Amino acid sequence: MIKLFAGLGNPGAEYEATRHNAGFWWVEALARELKAPLSFDKSYFGQVARTTGNGQTVWLLTPQTFMNLSGKSVAALARFFKIQPDEILVVHDELDIIPGQVKLKFGGSHAGHNGLRDIHAQLGTGDYWRLRLGVGHPGDKAEVINWVLKKPMPEQRIAIEDCITRSLKAVPALLAGEMEKATMMIHTSTPPRPKPPRKVE
């Protein structure tokens, strides 16, 4: 069962709408849905909310350490409240998935994602859950940093927001530890088909 939902991103207005902040968008949407407002807690280097779900305490977290030090925040909260790595869901932007798609995954490598790299290092393991929000790939490795620190095109932002809304429906299953059910719900949500172009009169 998930006890800590951590969304990755960079703090500051200039990063707010960039692709790298997709994890923040997801956790902020969850906080609104659960009516659990996030507020800064210096002990955990992040915006934190505490609520209950499925009869247990649930934590929401958006680290304010900048992406490369995300693990400092996630590990501080997890250690203090004795939350095990497999009870953590890290929500992050994923280059290898197109906007509008989302995948739930347990364990594995950090695949070069700096936020995950630091979480791996701080937790001492990669055995935690990840929710991978597709932001697409620029097509050129040299362009990746530039790409994630830019705002998505409006239609991509809409596709990402739609998939956030759809994947939030799996939260009750995640809280209940029904990971197979949550995976099915998340993976079978297909992105909406594009509308046919309007005929010009």
PDB file of N, CA and C in Angstrom, residues 6-10 18-26 67 70 90-98 101-103 110-116 130-137 144-145 147-150 152 160 163-164:
ATOM      1  N   ALA A   6       5.113  11.117  -3.742  1.00  0.00           N
ATOM      2  CA  ALA A   6       6.090  12.195  -3.943  1.00  0.00           C
ATOM      3  C   ALA A   6       6.129  12.572  -5.422  1.00  0.00           C
ATOM      4  N   GLY A   7       5.843  13.830  -5.704  1.00  0.00           N
ATOM      5  CA  GLY A   7       5.874  14.313  -7.088  1.00  0.00           C
ATOM      6  C   GLY A   7       7.136  15.123  -7.317  1.00  0.00           C
ATOM      7  N   LEU A   8       7.842  14.848  -8.412  1.00  0.00           N
ATOM      8  CA  LEU A   8       9.125  15.515  -8.650  1.00  0.00           C
ATOM      9  C   LEU A   8       8.986  16.741  -9.552  1.00  0.00           C
ATOM     10  N   GLY A   9       9.858  17.718  -9.287  1.00  0.00           N
ATOM     11  CA  GLY A   9       9.872  18.946 -10.091  1.00  0.00           C
ATOM     12  C   GLY A   9      10.917  19.896  -9.538  1.00  0.00           C
ATOM     13  N   ASN A  10      10.911  21.103 -10.045  1.00  0.00           N
ATOM     14  CA  ASN A  10      11.811  22.158  -9.554  1.00  0.00           C
ATOM     15  C   ASN A  10      10.975  23.270  -8.929  1.00  0.00           C
ATOM     16  N   THR A  18       6.926  23.862 -16.688  1.00  0.00           N
ATOM     17  CA  THR A  18       7.827  23.094 -17.553  1.00  0.00           C
ATOM     18  C   THR A  18       7.577  21.589 -17.430  1.00  0.00           C
ATOM     19  N   ARG A  19       7.985  20.849 -18.460  1.00  0.00           N
ATOM     20  CA  ARG A  19       7.730  19.396 -18.505  1.00  0.00           C
ATOM     21  C   ARG A  19       8.304  18.672 -17.281  1.00  0.00           C
ATOM     22  N   HIS A  20       9.453  19.139 -16.796  1.00  0.00           N
ATOM     23  CA  HIS A  20      10.116  18.465 -15.670  1.00  0.00           C
ATOM     24  C   HIS A  20       9.260  18.518 -14.404  1.00  0.00           C
ATOM     25  N   ASN A  21       8.247  19.395 -14.389  1.00  0.00           N
ATOM     26  CA  ASN A  21       7.409  19.554 -13.192  1.00  0.00           C
ATOM     27  C   ASN A  21       6.120  18.746 -13.247  1.00  0.00           C
ATOM     28  N   ALA A  22       6.022  17.821 -14.177  1.00  0.00           N
ATOM     29  CA  ALA A  22       4.791  17.023 -14.311  1.00  0.00           C
ATOM     30  C   ALA A  22       4.457  16.285 -13.008  1.00  0.00           C
ATOM     31  N   GLY A  23       5.485  15.847 -12.270  1.00  0.00           N
ATOM     32  CA  GLY A  23       5.243  15.159 -10.991  1.00  0.00           C
ATOM     33  C   GLY A  23       4.597  16.081  -9.969  1.00  0.00           C
ATOM     34  N   PHE A  24       5.034  17.351  -9.945  1.00  0.00           N
ATOM     35  CA  PHE A  24       4.400  18.361  -9.076  1.00  0.00           C
ATOM     36  C   PHE A  24       2.921  18.500  -9.444  1.00  0.00           C
ATOM     37  N   TRP A  25       2.637  18.590 -10.758  1.00  0.00           N
ATOM     38  CA  TRP A  25       1.249  18.798 -11.204  1.00  0.00           C
ATOM     39  C   TRP A  25       0.362  17.683 -10.670  1.00  0.00           C
ATOM     40  N   TRP A  26       0.881  16.429 -10.716  1.00  0.00           N
ATOM     41  CA  TRP A  26       0.087  15.274 -10.302  1.00  0.00           C
ATOM     42  C   TRP A  26      -0.210  15.338  -8.803  1.00  0.00           C
ATOM     43  N   MET A  67      15.390  19.292  -8.604  1.00  0.00           N
ATOM     44  CA  MET A  67      15.265  17.906  -9.068  1.00  0.00           C
ATOM     45  C   MET A  67      16.432  17.019  -8.647  1.00  0.00           C
ATOM     46  N   SER A  70      16.241  15.494  -5.120  1.00  0.00           N
ATOM     47  CA  SER A  70      14.906  15.037  -4.690  1.00  0.00           C
ATOM     48  C   SER A  70      14.970  14.009  -3.569  1.00  0.00           C
ATOM     49  N   VAL A  90       6.693   7.493  -6.467  1.00  0.00           N
ATOM     50  CA  VAL A  90       7.343   8.699  -6.990  1.00  0.00           C
ATOM     51  C   VAL A  90       6.747   8.995  -8.366  1.00  0.00           C
ATOM     52  N   VAL A  91       6.198  10.185  -8.520  1.00  0.00           N
ATOM     53  CA  VAL A  91       5.570  10.582  -9.787  1.00  0.00           C
ATOM     54  C   VAL A  91       6.536  11.507 -10.530  1.00  0.00           C
ATOM     55  N   HIS A  92       6.867  11.158 -11.772  1.00  0.00           N
ATOM     56  CA  HIS A  92       7.872  11.949 -12.497  1.00  0.00           C
ATOM     57  C   HIS A  92       7.593  12.000 -13.990  1.00  0.00           C
ATOM     58  N   ASP A  93       8.215  12.962 -14.645  1.00  0.00           N
ATOM     59  CA  ASP A  93       8.133  13.101 -16.099  1.00  0.00           C
ATOM     60  C   ASP A  93       8.932  11.980 -16.757  1.00  0.00           C
ATOM     61  N   GLU A  94       8.430  11.460 -17.878  1.00  0.00           N
ATOM     62  CA  GLU A  94       9.084  10.334 -18.565  1.00  0.00           C
ATOM     63  C   GLU A  94       9.234  10.646 -20.059  1.00  0.00           C
ATOM     64  N   LEU A  95      10.485  10.720 -20.496  1.00  0.00           N
ATOM     65  CA  LEU A  95      10.788  11.050 -21.893  1.00  0.00           C
ATOM     66  C   LEU A  95      10.349   9.961 -22.872  1.00  0.00           C
ATOM     67  N   ASP A  96      10.411   8.697 -22.422  1.00  0.00           N
ATOM     68  CA  ASP A  96      10.176   7.579 -23.342  1.00  0.00           C
ATOM     69  C   ASP A  96       8.701   7.251 -23.532  1.00  0.00           C
ATOM     70  N   ILE A  97       7.818   8.080 -22.985  1.00  0.00           N
ATOM     71  CA  ILE A  97       6.371   7.873 -23.145  1.00  0.00           C
ATOM     72  C   ILE A  97       5.778   9.160 -23.726  1.00  0.00           C
ATOM     73  N   ILE A  98       4.844   9.002 -24.674  1.00  0.00           N
ATOM     74  CA  ILE A  98       4.264  10.196 -25.316  1.00  0.00           C
ATOM     75  C   ILE A  98       3.304  10.918 -24.365  1.00  0.00           C
ATOM     76  N   GLN A 101       0.030   9.570 -22.101  1.00  0.00           N
ATOM     77  CA  GLN A 101       0.133   8.204 -21.608  1.00  0.00           C
ATOM     78  C   GLN A 101       0.879   8.198 -20.279  1.00  0.00           C
ATOM     79  N   VAL A 102       0.595   7.194 -19.476  1.00  0.00           N
ATOM     80  CA  VAL A 102       1.187   7.107 -18.134  1.00  0.00           C
ATOM     81  C   VAL A 102       1.375   5.630 -17.799  1.00  0.00           C
ATOM     82  N   LYS A 103       2.454   5.319 -17.094  1.00  0.00           N
ATOM     83  CA  LYS A 103       2.739   3.922 -16.752  1.00  0.00           C
ATOM     84  C   LYS A 103       3.124   3.822 -15.271  1.00  0.00           C
ATOM     85  N   HIS A 110      17.274   4.019 -12.633  1.00  0.00           N
ATOM     86  CA  HIS A 110      16.790   5.409 -12.708  1.00  0.00           C
ATOM     87  C   HIS A 110      16.774   5.909 -14.154  1.00  0.00           C
ATOM     88  N   ALA A 111      17.360   5.131 -15.079  1.00  0.00           N
ATOM     89  CA  ALA A 111      17.344   5.444 -16.520  1.00  0.00           C
ATOM     90  C   ALA A 111      17.820   6.866 -16.817  1.00  0.00           C
ATOM     91  N   GLY A 112      18.765   7.357 -16.004  1.00  0.00           N
ATOM     92  CA  GLY A 112      19.333   8.683 -16.278  1.00  0.00           C
ATOM     93  C   GLY A 112      18.506   9.847 -15.750  1.00  0.00           C
ATOM     94  N   HIS A 113      17.352   9.563 -15.113  1.00  0.00           N
ATOM     95  CA  HIS A 113      16.528  10.648 -14.561  1.00  0.00           C
ATOM     96  C   HIS A 113      17.181  11.123 -13.261  1.00  0.00           C
ATOM     97  N   ASN A 114      17.578  12.398 -13.207  1.00  0.00           N
ATOM     98  CA  ASN A 114      18.356  12.885 -12.058  1.00  0.00           C
ATOM     99  C   ASN A 114      17.599  12.840 -10.733  1.00  0.00           C
ATOM    100  N   GLY A 115      16.289  13.059 -10.781  1.00  0.00           N
ATOM    101  CA  GLY A 115      15.488  12.974  -9.558  1.00  0.00           C
ATOM    102  C   GLY A 115      15.494  11.558  -9.003  1.00  0.00           C
ATOM    103  N   LEU A 116      15.265  10.577  -9.893  1.00  0.00           N
ATOM    104  CA  LEU A 116      15.264   9.173  -9.472  1.00  0.00           C
ATOM    105  C   LEU A 116      16.662   8.740  -9.037  1.00  0.00           C
ATOM    106  N   ARG A 130       7.012   3.826  -9.169  1.00  0.00           N
ATOM    107  CA  ARG A 130       7.089   5.077  -9.947  1.00  0.00           C
ATOM    108  C   ARG A 130       5.844   5.184 -10.826  1.00  0.00           C
ATOM    109  N   LEU A 131       5.335   6.389 -10.932  1.00  0.00           N
ATOM    110  CA  LEU A 131       4.279   6.688 -11.897  1.00  0.00           C
ATOM    111  C   LEU A 131       4.922   7.594 -12.938  1.00  0.00           C
ATOM    112  N   ARG A 132       5.030   7.074 -14.171  1.00  0.00           N
ATOM    113  CA  ARG A 132       5.804   7.739 -15.217  1.00  0.00           C
ATOM    114  C   ARG A 132       4.853   8.493 -16.147  1.00  0.00           C
ATOM    115  N   LEU A 133       4.859   9.804 -16.046  1.00  0.00           N
ATOM    116  CA  LEU A 133       3.982  10.654 -16.874  1.00  0.00           C
ATOM    117  C   LEU A 133       4.689  11.012 -18.172  1.00  0.00           C
ATOM    118  N   GLY A 134       4.118  10.601 -19.278  1.00  0.00           N
ATOM    119  CA  GLY A 134       4.756  10.847 -20.572  1.00  0.00           C
ATOM    120  C   GLY A 134       4.844  12.330 -20.922  1.00  0.00           C
ATOM    121  N   VAL A 135       6.057  12.765 -21.283  1.00  0.00           N
ATOM    122  CA  VAL A 135       6.226  14.148 -21.783  1.00  0.00           C
ATOM    123  C   VAL A 135       6.835  14.134 -23.190  1.00  0.00           C
ATOM    124  N   GLY A 136       7.111  12.920 -23.709  1.00  0.00           N
ATOM    125  CA  GLY A 136       7.684  12.820 -25.053  1.00  0.00           C
ATOM    126  C   GLY A 136       9.177  13.119 -25.059  1.00  0.00           C
ATOM    127  N   HIS A 137       9.796  12.826 -26.207  1.00  0.00           N
ATOM    128  CA  HIS A 137      11.251  12.989 -26.367  1.00  0.00           C
ATOM    129  C   HIS A 137      11.518  13.973 -27.498  1.00  0.00           C
ATOM    130  N   VAL A 144      17.721  17.074 -24.656  1.00  0.00           N
ATOM    131  CA  VAL A 144      16.862  16.617 -23.549  1.00  0.00           C
ATOM    132  C   VAL A 144      16.736  17.649 -22.431  1.00  0.00           C
ATOM    133  N   ILE A 145      17.859  18.206 -21.974  1.00  0.00           N
ATOM    134  CA  ILE A 145      17.811  19.147 -20.843  1.00  0.00           C
ATOM    135  C   ILE A 145      16.961  20.359 -21.208  1.00  0.00           C
ATOM    136  N   TRP A 147      14.630  20.467 -23.424  1.00  0.00           N
ATOM    137  CA  TRP A 147      13.252  19.992 -23.625  1.00  0.00           C
ATOM    138  C   TRP A 147      12.490  19.937 -22.299  1.00  0.00           C
ATOM    139  N   VAL A 148      13.104  19.295 -21.264  1.00  0.00           N
ATOM    140  CA  VAL A 148      12.366  19.117 -20.004  1.00  0.00           C
ATOM    141  C   VAL A 148      12.194  20.436 -19.249  1.00  0.00           C
ATOM    142  N   LEU A 149      13.061  21.417 -19.545  1.00  0.00           N
ATOM    143  CA  LEU A 149      12.951  22.709 -18.857  1.00  0.00           C
ATOM    144  C   LEU A 149      12.135  23.727 -19.660  1.00  0.00           C
ATOM    145  N   LYS A 150      11.442  23.234 -20.693  1.00  0.00           N
ATOM    146  CA  LYS A 150      10.551  24.101 -21.479  1.00  0.00           C
ATOM    147  C   LYS A 150       9.102  23.712 -21.231  1.00  0.00           C
ATOM    148  N   PRO A 152       5.478  22.459 -22.282  1.00  0.00           N
ATOM    149  CA  PRO A 152       4.939  21.664 -23.386  1.00  0.00           C
ATOM    150  C   PRO A 152       4.008  22.514 -24.254  1.00  0.00           C
ATOM    151  N   ILE A 160      -1.366  15.780 -21.079  1.00  0.00           N
ATOM    152  CA  ILE A 160      -0.757  15.413 -19.790  1.00  0.00           C
ATOM    153  C   ILE A 160      -1.779  15.600 -18.663  1.00  0.00           C
ATOM    154  N   CYS A 163      -4.251  12.837 -18.619  1.00  0.00           N
ATOM    155  CA  CYS A 163      -3.762  11.569 -18.072  1.00  0.00           C
ATOM    156  C   CYS A 163      -3.556  11.666 -16.561  1.00  0.00           C
ATOM    157  N   ILE A 164      -3.319  12.876 -16.041  1.00  0.00           N
ATOM    158  CA  ILE A 164      -3.265  13.062 -14.579  1.00  0.00           C
ATOM    159  C   ILE A 164      -4.653  12.769 -13.995  1.00  0.00           C
TER     160      ILE A 164
END
